[in-house]
C-alpha positions as a LaTeX table, in Angstrom:
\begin{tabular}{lrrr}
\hline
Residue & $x$ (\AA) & $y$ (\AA) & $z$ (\AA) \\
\hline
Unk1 & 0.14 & $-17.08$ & 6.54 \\
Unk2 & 1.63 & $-17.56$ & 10.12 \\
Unk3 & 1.18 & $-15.71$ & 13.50 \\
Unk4 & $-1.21$ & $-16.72$ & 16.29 \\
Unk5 & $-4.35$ & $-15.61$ & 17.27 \\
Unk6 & $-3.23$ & $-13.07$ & 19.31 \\
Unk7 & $-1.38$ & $-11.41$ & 16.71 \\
Unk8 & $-3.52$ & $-11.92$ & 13.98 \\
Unk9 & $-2.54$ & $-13.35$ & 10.63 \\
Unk10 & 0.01 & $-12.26$ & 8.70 \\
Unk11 & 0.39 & $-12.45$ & 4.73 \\
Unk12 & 3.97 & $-11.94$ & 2.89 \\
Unk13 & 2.50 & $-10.18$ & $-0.04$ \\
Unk14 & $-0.71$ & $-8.91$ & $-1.48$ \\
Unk15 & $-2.13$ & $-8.98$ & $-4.57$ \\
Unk16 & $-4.41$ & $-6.14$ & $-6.34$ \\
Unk17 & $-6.59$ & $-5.26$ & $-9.12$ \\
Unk18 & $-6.13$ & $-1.50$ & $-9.63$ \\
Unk19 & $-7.41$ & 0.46 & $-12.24$ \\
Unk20 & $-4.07$ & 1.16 & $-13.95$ \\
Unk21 & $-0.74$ & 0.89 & $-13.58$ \\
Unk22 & 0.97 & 3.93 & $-14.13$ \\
Unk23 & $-1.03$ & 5.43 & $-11.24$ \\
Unk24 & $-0.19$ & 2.26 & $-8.86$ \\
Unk25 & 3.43 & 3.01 & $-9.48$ \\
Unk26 & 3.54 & 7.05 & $-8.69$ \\
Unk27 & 1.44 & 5.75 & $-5.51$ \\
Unk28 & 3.15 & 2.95 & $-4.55$ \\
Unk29 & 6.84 & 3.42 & $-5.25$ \\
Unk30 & 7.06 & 7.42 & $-5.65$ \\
Unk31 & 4.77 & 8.17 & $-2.76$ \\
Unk32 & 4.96 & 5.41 & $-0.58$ \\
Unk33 & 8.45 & 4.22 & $-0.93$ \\
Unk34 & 8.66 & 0.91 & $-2.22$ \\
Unk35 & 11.07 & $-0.17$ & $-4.99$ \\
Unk36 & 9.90 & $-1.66$ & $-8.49$ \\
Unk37 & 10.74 & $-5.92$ & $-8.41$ \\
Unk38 & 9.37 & $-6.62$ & $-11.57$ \\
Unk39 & 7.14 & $-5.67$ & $-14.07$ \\
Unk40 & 5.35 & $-7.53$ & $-16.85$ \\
Unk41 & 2.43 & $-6.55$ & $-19.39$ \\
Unk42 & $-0.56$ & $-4.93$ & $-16.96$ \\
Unk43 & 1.07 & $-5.73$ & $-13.76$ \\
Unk44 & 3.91 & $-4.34$ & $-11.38$ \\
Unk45 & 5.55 & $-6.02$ & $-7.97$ \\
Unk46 & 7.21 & $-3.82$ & $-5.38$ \\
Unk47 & 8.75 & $-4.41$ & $-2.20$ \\
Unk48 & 10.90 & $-2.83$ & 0.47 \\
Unk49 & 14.01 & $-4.39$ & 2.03 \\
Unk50 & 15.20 & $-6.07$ & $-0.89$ \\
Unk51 & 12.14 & $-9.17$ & $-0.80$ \\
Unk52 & 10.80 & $-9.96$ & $-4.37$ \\
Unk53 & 7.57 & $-8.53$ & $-3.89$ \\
Unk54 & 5.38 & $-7.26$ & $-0.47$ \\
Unk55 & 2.50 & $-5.88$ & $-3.18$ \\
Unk56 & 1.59 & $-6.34$ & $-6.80$ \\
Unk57 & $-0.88$ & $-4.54$ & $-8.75$ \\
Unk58 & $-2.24$ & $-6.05$ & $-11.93$ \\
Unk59 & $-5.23$ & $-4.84$ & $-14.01$ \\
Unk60 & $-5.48$ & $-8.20$ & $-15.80$ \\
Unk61 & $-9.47$ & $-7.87$ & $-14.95$ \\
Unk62 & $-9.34$ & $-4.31$ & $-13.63$ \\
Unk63 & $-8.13$ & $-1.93$ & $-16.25$ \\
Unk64 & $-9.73$ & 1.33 & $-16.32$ \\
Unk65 & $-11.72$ & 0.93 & $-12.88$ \\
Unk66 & $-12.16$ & 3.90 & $-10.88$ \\
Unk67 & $-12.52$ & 4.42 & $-7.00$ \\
Unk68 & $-13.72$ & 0.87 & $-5.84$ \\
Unk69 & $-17.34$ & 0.41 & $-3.86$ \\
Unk70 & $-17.06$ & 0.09 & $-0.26$ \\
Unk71 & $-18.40$ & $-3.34$ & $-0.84$ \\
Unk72 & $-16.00$ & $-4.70$ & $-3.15$ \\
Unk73 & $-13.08$ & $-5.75$ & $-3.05$ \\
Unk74 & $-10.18$ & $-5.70$ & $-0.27$ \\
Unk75 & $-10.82$ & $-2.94$ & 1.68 \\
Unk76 & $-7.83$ & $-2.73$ & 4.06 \\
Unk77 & $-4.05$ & $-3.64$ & 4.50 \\
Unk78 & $-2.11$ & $-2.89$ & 7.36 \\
Unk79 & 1.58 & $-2.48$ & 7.25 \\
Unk80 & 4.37 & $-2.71$ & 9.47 \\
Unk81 & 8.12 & $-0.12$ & 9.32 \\
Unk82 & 10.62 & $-0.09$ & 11.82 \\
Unk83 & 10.43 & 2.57 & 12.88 \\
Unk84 & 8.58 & 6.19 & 13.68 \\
Unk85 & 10.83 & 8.18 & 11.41 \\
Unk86 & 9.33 & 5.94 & 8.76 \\
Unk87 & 6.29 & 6.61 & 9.62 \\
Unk88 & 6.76 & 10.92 & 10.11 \\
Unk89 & 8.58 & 10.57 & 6.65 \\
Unk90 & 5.75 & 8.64 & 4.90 \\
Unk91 & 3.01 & 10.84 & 6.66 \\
Unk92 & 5.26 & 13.70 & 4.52 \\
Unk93 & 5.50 & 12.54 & 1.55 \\
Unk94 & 1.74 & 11.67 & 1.72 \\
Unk95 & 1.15 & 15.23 & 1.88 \\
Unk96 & 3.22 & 16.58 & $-0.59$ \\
Unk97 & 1.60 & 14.42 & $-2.69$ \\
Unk98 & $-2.12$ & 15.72 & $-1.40$ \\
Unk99 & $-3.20$ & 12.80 & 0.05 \\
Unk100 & $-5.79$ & 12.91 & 3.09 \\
Unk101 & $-3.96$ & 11.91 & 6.47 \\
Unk102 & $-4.90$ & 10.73 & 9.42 \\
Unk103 & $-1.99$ & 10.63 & 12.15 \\
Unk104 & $-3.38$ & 9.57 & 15.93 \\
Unk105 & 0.74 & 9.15 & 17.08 \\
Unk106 & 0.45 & 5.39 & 16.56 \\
Unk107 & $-1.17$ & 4.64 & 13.16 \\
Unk108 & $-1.25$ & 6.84 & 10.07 \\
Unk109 & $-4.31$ & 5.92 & 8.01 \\
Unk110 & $-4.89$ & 6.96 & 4.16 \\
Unk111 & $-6.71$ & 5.85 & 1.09 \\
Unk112 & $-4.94$ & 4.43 & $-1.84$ \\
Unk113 & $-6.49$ & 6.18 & $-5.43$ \\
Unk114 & $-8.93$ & 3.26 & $-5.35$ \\
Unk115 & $-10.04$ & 3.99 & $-2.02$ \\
Unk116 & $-8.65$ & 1.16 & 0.06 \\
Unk117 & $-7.41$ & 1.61 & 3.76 \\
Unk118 & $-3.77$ & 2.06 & 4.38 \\
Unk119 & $-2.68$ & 1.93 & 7.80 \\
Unk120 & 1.14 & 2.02 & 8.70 \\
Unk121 & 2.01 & 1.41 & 12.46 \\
Unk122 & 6.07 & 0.87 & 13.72 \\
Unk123 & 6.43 & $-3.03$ & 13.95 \\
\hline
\end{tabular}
């Protein structure tokens, strides 16, 4: 972690317990854009920009689980592009895949198919 309090902390990589895999890749790589790292039995690491992994999904103690309750689990995680196109282009493909959008001009918010915040904002 690093950054000061005025910028809040920041983490290189997350890890998650999703329900299933398959589903955490069509989301994660086909919809959202990140590229496949690795992969090994019940878990899959993607990044963007060519760093070994910004998320990975497992469902070492989480296969099978559906939409998680607002009071488990991580509920949020912000992240950063470079730019707006990246943003307009995500917002896009969001939609084509029929995910629910919100767009206020700085920060487009969206659930992930186990009902965790995304928010993307231009670094």
């Amino acid at each position: 972690m690093g950054g000061t309090a005025e910028q809040g902390a920041q983490v290189g990589h997350v890890h998650l317990q999703v329900g299933d895999i398959p589903t955490a890749q069509q989301f994660s790589v086909d919809t959202l854009g990140f590229e496949v790292t690795a992969s090994v039995q019940g878990a899959l690491f993607v990044a963007a920009g060519g760093y070994h992994h910004h998320l990975a999904m497992n469902t070492w103690n989480s296969a099978g689980a559906g939409p998680r309750a607002a009071s488990l689990g991580l509920g949020q995680v912000a992240l950063s592009v470079p730019s707006r196109d990246e943003v307009d282009a995500l917002r896009d493909r969001l939609r084509h895949a029929g995910v629910d959008v919100r767009d206020d001009g700085q920060t487009l918010r969206f659930d992930d198919p186990w009902r965790m915040l995304v928010e993307v904002s231009v670094a």
